[in-house]
Coordinates of C-alpha atoms and ligand atoms in Angstrom, one line a residue:
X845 CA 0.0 0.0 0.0
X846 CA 1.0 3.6 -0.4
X847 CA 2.7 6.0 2.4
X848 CA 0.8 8.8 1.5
X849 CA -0.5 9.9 4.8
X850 CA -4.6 10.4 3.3
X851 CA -5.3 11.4 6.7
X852 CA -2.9 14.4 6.8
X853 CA -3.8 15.5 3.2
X854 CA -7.9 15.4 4.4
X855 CA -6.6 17.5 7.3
X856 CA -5.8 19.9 4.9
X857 CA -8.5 20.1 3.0
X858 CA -11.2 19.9 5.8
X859 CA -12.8 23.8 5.8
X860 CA -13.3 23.4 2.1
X861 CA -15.3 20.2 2.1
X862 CA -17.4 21.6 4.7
X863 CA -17.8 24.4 2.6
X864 CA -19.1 22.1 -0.3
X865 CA -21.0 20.1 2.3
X866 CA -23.1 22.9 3.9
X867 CA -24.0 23.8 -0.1
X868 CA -25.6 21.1 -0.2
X869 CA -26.9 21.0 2.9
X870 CA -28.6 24.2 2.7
X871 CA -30.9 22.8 -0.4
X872 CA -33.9 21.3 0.5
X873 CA -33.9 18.0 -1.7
X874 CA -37.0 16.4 0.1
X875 CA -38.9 14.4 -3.0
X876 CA -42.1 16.9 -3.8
X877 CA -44.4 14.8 -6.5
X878 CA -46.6 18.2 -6.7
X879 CA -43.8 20.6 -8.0
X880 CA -42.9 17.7 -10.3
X881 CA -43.0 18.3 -14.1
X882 CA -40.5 17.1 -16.9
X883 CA -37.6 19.2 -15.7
X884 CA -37.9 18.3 -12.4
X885 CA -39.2 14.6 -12.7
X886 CA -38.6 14.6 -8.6
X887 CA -39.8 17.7 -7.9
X888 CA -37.0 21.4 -7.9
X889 CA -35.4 20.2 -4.7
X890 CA -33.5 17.3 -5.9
X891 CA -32.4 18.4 -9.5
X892 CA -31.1 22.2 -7.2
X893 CA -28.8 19.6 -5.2
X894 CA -27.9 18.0 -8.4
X895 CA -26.8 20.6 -10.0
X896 CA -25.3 21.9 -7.3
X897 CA -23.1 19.0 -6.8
X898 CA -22.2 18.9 -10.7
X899 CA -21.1 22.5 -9.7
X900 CA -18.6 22.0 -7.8
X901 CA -17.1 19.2 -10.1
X902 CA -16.9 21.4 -13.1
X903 CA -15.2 24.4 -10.4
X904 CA -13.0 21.3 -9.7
X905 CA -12.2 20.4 -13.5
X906 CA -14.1 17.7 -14.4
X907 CA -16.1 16.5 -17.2
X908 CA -19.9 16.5 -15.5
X909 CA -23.1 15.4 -17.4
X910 CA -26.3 15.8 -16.2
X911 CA -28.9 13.0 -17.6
X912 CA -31.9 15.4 -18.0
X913 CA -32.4 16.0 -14.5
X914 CA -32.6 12.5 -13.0
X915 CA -29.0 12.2 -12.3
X916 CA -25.4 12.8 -13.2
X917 CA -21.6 12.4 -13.1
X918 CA -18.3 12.9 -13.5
X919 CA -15.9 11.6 -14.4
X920 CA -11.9 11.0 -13.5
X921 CA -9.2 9.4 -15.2
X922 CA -8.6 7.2 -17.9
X923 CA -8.6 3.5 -19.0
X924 CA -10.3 0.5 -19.6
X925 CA -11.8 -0.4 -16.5
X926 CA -14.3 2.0 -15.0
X927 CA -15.3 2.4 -11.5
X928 CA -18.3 3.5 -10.0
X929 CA -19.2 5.7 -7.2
X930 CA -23.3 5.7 -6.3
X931 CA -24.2 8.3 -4.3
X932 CA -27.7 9.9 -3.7
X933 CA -28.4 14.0 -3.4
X934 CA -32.7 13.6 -2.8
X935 CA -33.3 13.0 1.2
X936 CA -36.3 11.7 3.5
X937 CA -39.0 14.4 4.6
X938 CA -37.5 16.5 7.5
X939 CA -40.2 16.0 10.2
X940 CA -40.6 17.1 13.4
X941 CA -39.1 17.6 16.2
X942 CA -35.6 19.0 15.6
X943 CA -33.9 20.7 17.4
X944 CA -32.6 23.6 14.8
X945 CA -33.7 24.1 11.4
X946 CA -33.3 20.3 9.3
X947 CA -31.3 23.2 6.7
X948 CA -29.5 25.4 8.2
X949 CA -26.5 22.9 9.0
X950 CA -25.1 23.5 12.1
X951 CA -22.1 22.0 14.1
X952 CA -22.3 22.0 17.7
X953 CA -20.4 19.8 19.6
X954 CA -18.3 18.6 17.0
X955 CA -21.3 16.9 15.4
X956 CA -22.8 19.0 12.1
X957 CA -26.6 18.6 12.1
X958 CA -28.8 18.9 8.6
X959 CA -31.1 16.5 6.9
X960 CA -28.6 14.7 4.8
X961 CA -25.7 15.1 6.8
X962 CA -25.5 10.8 7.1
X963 CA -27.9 10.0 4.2
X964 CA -26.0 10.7 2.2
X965 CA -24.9 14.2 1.5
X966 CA -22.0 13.8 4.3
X967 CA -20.4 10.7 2.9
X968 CA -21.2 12.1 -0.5
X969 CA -19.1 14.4 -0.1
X970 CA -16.2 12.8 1.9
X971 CA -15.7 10.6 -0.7
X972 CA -15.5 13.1 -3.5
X973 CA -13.0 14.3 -1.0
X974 CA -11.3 11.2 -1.2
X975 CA -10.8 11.6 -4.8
X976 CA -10.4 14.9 -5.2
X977 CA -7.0 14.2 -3.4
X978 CA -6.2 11.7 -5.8
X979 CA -6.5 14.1 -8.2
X980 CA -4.6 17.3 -6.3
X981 CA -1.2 14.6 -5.4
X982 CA -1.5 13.5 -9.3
X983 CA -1.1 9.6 -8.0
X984 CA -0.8 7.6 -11.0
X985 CA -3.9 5.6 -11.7
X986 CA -5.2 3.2 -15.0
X987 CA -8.6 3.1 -14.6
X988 CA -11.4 5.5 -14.6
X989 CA -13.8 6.9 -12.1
X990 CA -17.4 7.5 -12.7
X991 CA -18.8 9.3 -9.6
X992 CA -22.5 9.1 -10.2
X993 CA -25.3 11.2 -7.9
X994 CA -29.2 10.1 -8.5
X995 CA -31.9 12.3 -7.1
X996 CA -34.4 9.3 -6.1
X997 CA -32.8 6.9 -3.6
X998 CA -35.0 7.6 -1.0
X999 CA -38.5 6.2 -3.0
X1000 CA -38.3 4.4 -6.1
X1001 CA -34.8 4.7 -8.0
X1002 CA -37.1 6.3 -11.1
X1003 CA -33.4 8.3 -11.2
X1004 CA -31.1 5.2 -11.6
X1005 CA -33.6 3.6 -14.2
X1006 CA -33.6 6.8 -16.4
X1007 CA -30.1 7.3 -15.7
X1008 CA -29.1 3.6 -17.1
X1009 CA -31.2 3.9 -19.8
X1010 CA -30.5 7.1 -21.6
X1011 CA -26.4 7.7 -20.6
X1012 CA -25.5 5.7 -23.2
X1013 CA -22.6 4.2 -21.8
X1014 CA -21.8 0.5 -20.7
X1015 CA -22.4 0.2 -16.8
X1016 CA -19.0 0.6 -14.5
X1017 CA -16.9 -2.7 -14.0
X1018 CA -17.3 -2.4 -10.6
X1019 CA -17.9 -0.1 -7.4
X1020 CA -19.1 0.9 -4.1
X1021 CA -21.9 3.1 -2.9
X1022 CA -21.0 5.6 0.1
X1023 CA -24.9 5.1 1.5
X1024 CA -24.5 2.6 4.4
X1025 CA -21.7 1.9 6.9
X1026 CA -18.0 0.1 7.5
X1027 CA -17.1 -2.1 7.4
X1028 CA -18.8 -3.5 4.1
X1029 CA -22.3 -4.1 3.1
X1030 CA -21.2 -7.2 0.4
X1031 CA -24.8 -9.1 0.4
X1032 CA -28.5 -7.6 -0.1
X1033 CA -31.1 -10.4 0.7
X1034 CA -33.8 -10.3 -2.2
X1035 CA -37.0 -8.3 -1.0
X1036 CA -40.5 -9.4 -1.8
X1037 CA -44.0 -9.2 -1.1
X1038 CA -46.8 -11.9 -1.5
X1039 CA -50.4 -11.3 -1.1
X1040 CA -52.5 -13.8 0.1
X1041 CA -56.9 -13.3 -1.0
X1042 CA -59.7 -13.9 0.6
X1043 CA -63.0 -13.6 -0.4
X1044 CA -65.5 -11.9 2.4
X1045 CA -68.7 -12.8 2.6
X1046 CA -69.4 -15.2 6.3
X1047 CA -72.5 -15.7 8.0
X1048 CA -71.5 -18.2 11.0
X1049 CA -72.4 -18.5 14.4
X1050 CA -69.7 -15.7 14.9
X1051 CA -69.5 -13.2 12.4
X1052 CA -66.4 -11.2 11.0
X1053 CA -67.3 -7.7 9.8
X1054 CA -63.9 -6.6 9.3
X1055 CA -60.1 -6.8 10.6
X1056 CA -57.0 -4.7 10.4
X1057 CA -53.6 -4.4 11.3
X1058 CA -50.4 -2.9 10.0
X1059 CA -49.4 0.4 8.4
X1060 CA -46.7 -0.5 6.3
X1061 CA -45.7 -4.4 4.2
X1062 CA -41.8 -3.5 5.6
X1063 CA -43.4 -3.1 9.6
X1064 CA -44.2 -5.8 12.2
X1065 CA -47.9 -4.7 12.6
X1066 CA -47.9 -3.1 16.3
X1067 CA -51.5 -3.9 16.6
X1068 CA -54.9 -5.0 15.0
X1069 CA -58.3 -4.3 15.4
X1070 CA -61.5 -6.9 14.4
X1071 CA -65.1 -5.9 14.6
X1072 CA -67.4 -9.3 15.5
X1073 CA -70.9 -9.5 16.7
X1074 CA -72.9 -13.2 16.9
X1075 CA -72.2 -15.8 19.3
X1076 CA -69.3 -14.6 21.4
X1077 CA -69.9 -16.2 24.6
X1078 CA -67.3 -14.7 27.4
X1079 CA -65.8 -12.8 25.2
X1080 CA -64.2 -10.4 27.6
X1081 CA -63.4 -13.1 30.0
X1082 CA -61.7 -15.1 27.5
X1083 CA -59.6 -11.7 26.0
X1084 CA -58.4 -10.9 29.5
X1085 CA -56.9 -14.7 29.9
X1086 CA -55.5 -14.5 26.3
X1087 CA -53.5 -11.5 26.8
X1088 CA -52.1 -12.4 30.4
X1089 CA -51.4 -15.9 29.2
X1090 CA -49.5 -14.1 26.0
X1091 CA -48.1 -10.9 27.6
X1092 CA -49.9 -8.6 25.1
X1093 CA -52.7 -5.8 25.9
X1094 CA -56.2 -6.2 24.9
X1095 CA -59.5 -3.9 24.7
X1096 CA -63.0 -4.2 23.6
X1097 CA -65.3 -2.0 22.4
X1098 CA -69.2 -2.6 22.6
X1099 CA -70.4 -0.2 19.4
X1100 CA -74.3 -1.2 19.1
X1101 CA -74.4 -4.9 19.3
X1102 CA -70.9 -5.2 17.4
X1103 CA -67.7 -5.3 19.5
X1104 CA -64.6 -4.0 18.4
X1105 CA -61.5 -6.0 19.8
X1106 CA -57.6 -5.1 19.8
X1107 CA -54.7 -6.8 20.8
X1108 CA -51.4 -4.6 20.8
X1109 CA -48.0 -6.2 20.2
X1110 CA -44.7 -4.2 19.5
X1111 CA -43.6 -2.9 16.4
X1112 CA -40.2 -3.2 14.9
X1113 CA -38.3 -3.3 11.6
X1114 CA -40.0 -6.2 8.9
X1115 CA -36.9 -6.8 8.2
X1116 CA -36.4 -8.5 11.7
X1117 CA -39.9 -9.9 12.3
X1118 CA -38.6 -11.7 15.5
X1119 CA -38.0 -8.3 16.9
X1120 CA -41.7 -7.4 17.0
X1121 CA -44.9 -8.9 18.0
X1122 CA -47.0 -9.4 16.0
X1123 CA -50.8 -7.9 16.8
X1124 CA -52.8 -8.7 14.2
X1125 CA -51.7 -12.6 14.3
X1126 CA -52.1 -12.8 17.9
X1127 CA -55.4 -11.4 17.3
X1128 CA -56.5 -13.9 14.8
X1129 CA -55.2 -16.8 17.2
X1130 CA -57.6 -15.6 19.8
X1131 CA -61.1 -14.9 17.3
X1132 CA -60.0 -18.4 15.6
X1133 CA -61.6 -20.0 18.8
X1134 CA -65.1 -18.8 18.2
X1135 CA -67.2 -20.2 15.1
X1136 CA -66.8 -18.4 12.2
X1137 CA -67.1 -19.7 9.0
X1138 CA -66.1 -19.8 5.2
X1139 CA -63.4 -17.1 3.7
X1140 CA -63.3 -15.5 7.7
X1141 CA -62.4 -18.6 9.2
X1142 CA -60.0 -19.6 6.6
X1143 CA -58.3 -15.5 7.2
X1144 CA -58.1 -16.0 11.2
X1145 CA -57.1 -19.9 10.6
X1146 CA -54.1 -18.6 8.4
X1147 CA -53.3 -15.3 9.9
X1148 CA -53.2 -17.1 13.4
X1149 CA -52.3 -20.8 13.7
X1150 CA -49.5 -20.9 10.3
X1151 CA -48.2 -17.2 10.2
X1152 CA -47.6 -16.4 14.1
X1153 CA -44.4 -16.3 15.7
X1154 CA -43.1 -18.1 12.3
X1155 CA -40.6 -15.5 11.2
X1156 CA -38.7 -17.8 9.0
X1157 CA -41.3 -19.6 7.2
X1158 CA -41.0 -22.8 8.7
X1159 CA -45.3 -23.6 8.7
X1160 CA -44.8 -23.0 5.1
X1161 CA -41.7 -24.8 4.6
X1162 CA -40.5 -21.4 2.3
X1163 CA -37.7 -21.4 5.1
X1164 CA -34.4 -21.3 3.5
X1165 CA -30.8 -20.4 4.7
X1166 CA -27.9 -20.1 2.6
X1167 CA -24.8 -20.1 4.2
X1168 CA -23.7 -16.9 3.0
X1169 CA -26.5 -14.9 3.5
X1170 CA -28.5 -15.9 6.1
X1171 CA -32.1 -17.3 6.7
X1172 CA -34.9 -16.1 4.7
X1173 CA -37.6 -13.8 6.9
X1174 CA -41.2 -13.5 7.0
X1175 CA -42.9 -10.5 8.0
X1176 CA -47.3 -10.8 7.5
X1177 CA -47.1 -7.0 7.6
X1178 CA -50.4 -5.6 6.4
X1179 CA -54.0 -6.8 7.3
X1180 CA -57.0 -6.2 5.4
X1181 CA -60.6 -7.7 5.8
X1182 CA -64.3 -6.3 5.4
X1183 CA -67.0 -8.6 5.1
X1184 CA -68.6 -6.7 2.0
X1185 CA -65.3 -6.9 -0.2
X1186 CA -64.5 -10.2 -2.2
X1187 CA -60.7 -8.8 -1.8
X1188 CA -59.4 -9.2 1.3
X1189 CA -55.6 -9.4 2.2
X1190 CA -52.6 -10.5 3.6
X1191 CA -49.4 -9.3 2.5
X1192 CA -46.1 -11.3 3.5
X1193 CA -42.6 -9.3 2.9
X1194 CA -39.7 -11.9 2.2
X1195 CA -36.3 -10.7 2.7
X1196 CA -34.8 -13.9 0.8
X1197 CA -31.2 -15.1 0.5
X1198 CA -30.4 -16.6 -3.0
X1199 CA -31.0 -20.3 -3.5
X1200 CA -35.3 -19.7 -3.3
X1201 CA -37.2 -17.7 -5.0
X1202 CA -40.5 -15.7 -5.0
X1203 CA -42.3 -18.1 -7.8
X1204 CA -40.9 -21.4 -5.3
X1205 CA -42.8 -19.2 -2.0
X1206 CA -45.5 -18.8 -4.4
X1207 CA -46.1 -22.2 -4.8
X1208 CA -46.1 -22.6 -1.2
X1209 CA -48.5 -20.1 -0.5
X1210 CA -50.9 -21.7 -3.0
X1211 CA -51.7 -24.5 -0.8
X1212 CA -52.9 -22.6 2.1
X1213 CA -57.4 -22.0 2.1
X1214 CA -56.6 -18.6 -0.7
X1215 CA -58.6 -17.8 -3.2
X1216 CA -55.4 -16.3 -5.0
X1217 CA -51.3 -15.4 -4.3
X1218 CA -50.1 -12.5 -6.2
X1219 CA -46.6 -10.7 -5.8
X1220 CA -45.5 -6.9 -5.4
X1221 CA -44.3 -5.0 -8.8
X1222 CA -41.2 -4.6 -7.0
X1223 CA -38.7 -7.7 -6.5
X1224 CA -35.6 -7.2 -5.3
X1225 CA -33.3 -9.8 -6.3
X1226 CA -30.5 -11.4 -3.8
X1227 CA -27.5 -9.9 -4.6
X1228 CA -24.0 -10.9 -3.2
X1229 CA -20.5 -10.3 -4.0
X1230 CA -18.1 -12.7 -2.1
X1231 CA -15.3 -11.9 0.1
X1232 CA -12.5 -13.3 -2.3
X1233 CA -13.4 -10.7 -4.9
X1234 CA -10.5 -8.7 -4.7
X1235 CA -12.8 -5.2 -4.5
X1236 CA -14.3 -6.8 -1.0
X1237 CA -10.6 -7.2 -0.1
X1238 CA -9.4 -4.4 -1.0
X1239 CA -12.1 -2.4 0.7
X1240 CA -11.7 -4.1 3.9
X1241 CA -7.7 -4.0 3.8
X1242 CA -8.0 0.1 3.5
X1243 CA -10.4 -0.3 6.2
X1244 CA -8.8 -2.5 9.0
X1245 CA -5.6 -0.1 7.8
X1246 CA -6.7 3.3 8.7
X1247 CA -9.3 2.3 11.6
X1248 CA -7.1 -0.6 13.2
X1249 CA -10.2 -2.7 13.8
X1250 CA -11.1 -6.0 12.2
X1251 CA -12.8 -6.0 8.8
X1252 CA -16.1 -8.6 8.2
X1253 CA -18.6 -9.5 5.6
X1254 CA -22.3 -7.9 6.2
X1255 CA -25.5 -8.9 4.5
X1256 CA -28.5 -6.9 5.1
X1257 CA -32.1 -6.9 4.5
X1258 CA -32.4 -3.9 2.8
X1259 CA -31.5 -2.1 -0.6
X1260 CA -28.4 0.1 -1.0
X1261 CA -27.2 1.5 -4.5
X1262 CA -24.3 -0.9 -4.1
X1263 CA -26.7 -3.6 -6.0
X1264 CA -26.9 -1.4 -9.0
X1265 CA -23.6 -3.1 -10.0
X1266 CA -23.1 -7.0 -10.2
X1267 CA -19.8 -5.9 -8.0
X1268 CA -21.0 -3.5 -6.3
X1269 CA -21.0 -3.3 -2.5
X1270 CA -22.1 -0.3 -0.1
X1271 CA -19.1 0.7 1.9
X1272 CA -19.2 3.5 4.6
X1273 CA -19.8 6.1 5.8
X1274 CA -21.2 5.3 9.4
X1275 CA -18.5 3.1 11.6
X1276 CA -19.4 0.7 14.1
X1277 CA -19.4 3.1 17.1
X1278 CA -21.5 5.8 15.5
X1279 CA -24.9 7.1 16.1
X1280 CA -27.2 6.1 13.1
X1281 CA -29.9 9.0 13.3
X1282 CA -31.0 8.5 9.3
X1283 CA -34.3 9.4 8.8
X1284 CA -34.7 10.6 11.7
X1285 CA -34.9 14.3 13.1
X1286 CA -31.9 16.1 14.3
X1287 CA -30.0 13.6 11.8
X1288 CA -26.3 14.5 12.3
X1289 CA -22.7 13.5 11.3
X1290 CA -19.9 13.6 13.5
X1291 CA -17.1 15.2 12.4
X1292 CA -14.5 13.5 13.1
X1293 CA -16.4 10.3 11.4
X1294 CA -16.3 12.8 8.3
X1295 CA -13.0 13.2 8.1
X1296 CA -12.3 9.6 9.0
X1297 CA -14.2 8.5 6.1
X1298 CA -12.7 10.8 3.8
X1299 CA -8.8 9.6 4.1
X1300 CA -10.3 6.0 3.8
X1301 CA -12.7 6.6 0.8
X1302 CA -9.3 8.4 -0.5
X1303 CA -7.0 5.7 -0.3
X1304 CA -10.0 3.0 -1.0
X1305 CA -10.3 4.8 -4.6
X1306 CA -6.8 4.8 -5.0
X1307 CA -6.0 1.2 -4.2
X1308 CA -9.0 0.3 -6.6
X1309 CA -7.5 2.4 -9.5
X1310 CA -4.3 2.6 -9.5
Ligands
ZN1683 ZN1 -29.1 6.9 1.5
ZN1684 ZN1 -32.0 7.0 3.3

């Protein structure tokens, strides 16, 4: 490896990038569908940040192009081989409850506060840091950098599709996205959802008017709520047993001659189902003892005897684990029944390793009492690159390096830009002791994590093109 001392050199630099840092900052880049038009497919905020970003790379001398608005690079270097650098200048809704103004960025005890100070402005622009020394010390290098900024990350990467398909060039060879945290993110379980259908109509001894639970197909539903009414016999009696026995809480409602029943669980992240607990299956566990009938019974038989407490899929036999990347997960995330529909729902988010596949949980789910299983638009395939490929290793040799900690293979459940490339990894900028305050209010990066990131994105680059 090199002697140049990348810490020393971002020492140097560290005023100006947080000059170039607090431009960007200062632009609100929310996504705003209602300002949106065909110059500003996002809405003005995200194409301002864009170009502000392509700004400062043509004030910094390099070629920029701008793919009508959607996104753009740069680019650095020649040769053969390209590498790519996904970053993302759009940012989540600000919110409430900050403490000073989401953009106005402000430091105060050596942490600078901003919406899109982690995610991702911050690493953004420590890694263009990181190169922008490369460039300064004229390091000899062979292969080129394409450092490329979308403007949709945050909802539906409408900016990466557009930008693939109309920049007219061959995707890079390889690359990492500055969007998640050290040490590596080298494996992206495949994300999908499944809907299970029910028809509605019931008329048992017990009657279902309707049941729901769950705001979101990627949340462990914190609670559900089911309106019944027929033969019910102890109904209270039998709640208050059901949720001491289970730990949960539990109310009823009388609302003329119907009662409306809830269980609360705990929420937590769907893509770590055994975190939460699950409401809305508890609460299907407890109705399933009373006698309903027909497409109801079939919902609460389902919803609470196959799909509670299994967060791998193990009723279903859709379990899977690949020794790479982990165990398949189940979330049943959103609930939707009403008696007067012929459409009612379950929909079940898989976060899948590779080795299954949506159309193989399909299958499964088509032997469960359904009327139908569709799947979501949006499937995210498993993506992994292993830790022999000599980008992983390099990565995590600049890493251990500079930090003096241990490097490690991570696969997550969620999506980073990294997958936009077969090798392609997310790689920084949050470190293992940081704060991770993405996406939520007073979002901040510490400084000195800044900086840190900045000499390791610049010798990372380096050792990847040189
Ligand atoms: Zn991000
Ligand atoms: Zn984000």
């Amino acid at each position: 490896m090199t002697t140049v001392d990348f810490k020393a050199e971002v020492e140097k630099r560290k005023d100006a990038l947080l000059a170039d840092l607090f431009s960007l900052l200062e632009i609100n880049s929310e996504r705003d569908d209602s300002q949106a038009d065909s110059a500003h497919p996002f809405g003005p905020g995200p194409v301002k940040a864009l170009h502000k970003f392509l700004e400062i790379a043509d004030r910094d001398g390099y070629p920029t192009k701008n793919v009508d608005n959607y996104a753009g690079h740069f680019e650095f270097g020649e040769g053969d081989e390209v590498l790519g650098i996904f970053a993302h200048m759009d940012v989540v809704p600000a919110g409430n409850g900050w403490e000073t103004d989401p953009y106005t960025p402000t430091i105060k005890d050596g942490r600078l506060y901003a919406r899109g100070a982690s995610d991702d402005k911050g690493p953004t622009t420590a890694c263009y840091y990181g190169l922008k020394i490369i460039k300064e010390l004229g390091l000899p290098t062979s292969k080129k950098v394409r450092f490329i900024v979308g403007t949709d990350e945050e909802s539906g990467w409408g900016d990466m599709d557009y930008y693939f398909e109309h920049v007219g060039l061959a995707k890079p060879n390889f690359g990492f996205s500055p969007d998640a945290e050290f040490p590596i993110i080298n494996g992206e379980k495949g994300n999908i959802t499944e809907y299970l259908h029910f028809s509605g109509e019931n008329t048992g001894a017990a009657r279902l008017h309707s049941f729901t639970g769950g705001l979101r197909e990627n949340m462990v539903p914190e609670s559900a709520t089911a309106v019944v009414s027929g033969d019910l016999t102890d109904l209270q009696g039998k709640l208050d047993a059901f949720v001491a026995e289970h730990k949960l809480r539990g109310e009823i409602q009388e609302k003329a001659g119907q009662y409306e029943v809830t269980i609360i669980g705990k929420s937590a992240h769907g893509a770590m189902p055994a975190s939460g607990v699950n409401g809305a299956t508890y609460l299907a566990l407890f109705l399933s003892q009373f006698d309903f009938v027909g497409p109801a019974q079939d919902y609460l038989e389902v919803a609470g005897k196959i799909l509670l407490n299994d967060h791998e899929g193990k009723a279903l036999s859709v379990d899977y684990v690949d020794e790479k990347m982990g165990a398949l997960s189940m979330n049943a995330g959103v609930f939707r029944f009403d008696e007067k529909s012929s459409d009612n729902t379950i929909a079940l988010n898989f976060r899948y390793p590779k080795g299954t596949s949506p159309e193989k949980i399909k299958e499964a789910l088509e032997t469960l009492p359904v009327g139908k299983v569709t799947l979501s638009e949006h499937d995210q395939t498993p993506h992994y690159v292993p830790l022999e490929d000599p980008l992983v290793q390099t990565l995590l040799a600049v890493y251990e390096k500079q930090t003096g900690l241990k490097g490690h293979e991570q696969v997550i459940g969620g999506g980073t830009f990294g997958r936009l490339l077969e090798r392609g990894v997310a790689y920084g900028a949050m470190f293992p002791d940081s704060i991770d305050t993405m996406h939520q209010a007073n979002e901040f990066i510490a400084l000195d994590d800044l900086f840190r990131a900045a000499a390791i994105y610049a010798e990372a680059i380096y050792e990847l093109i040189k």
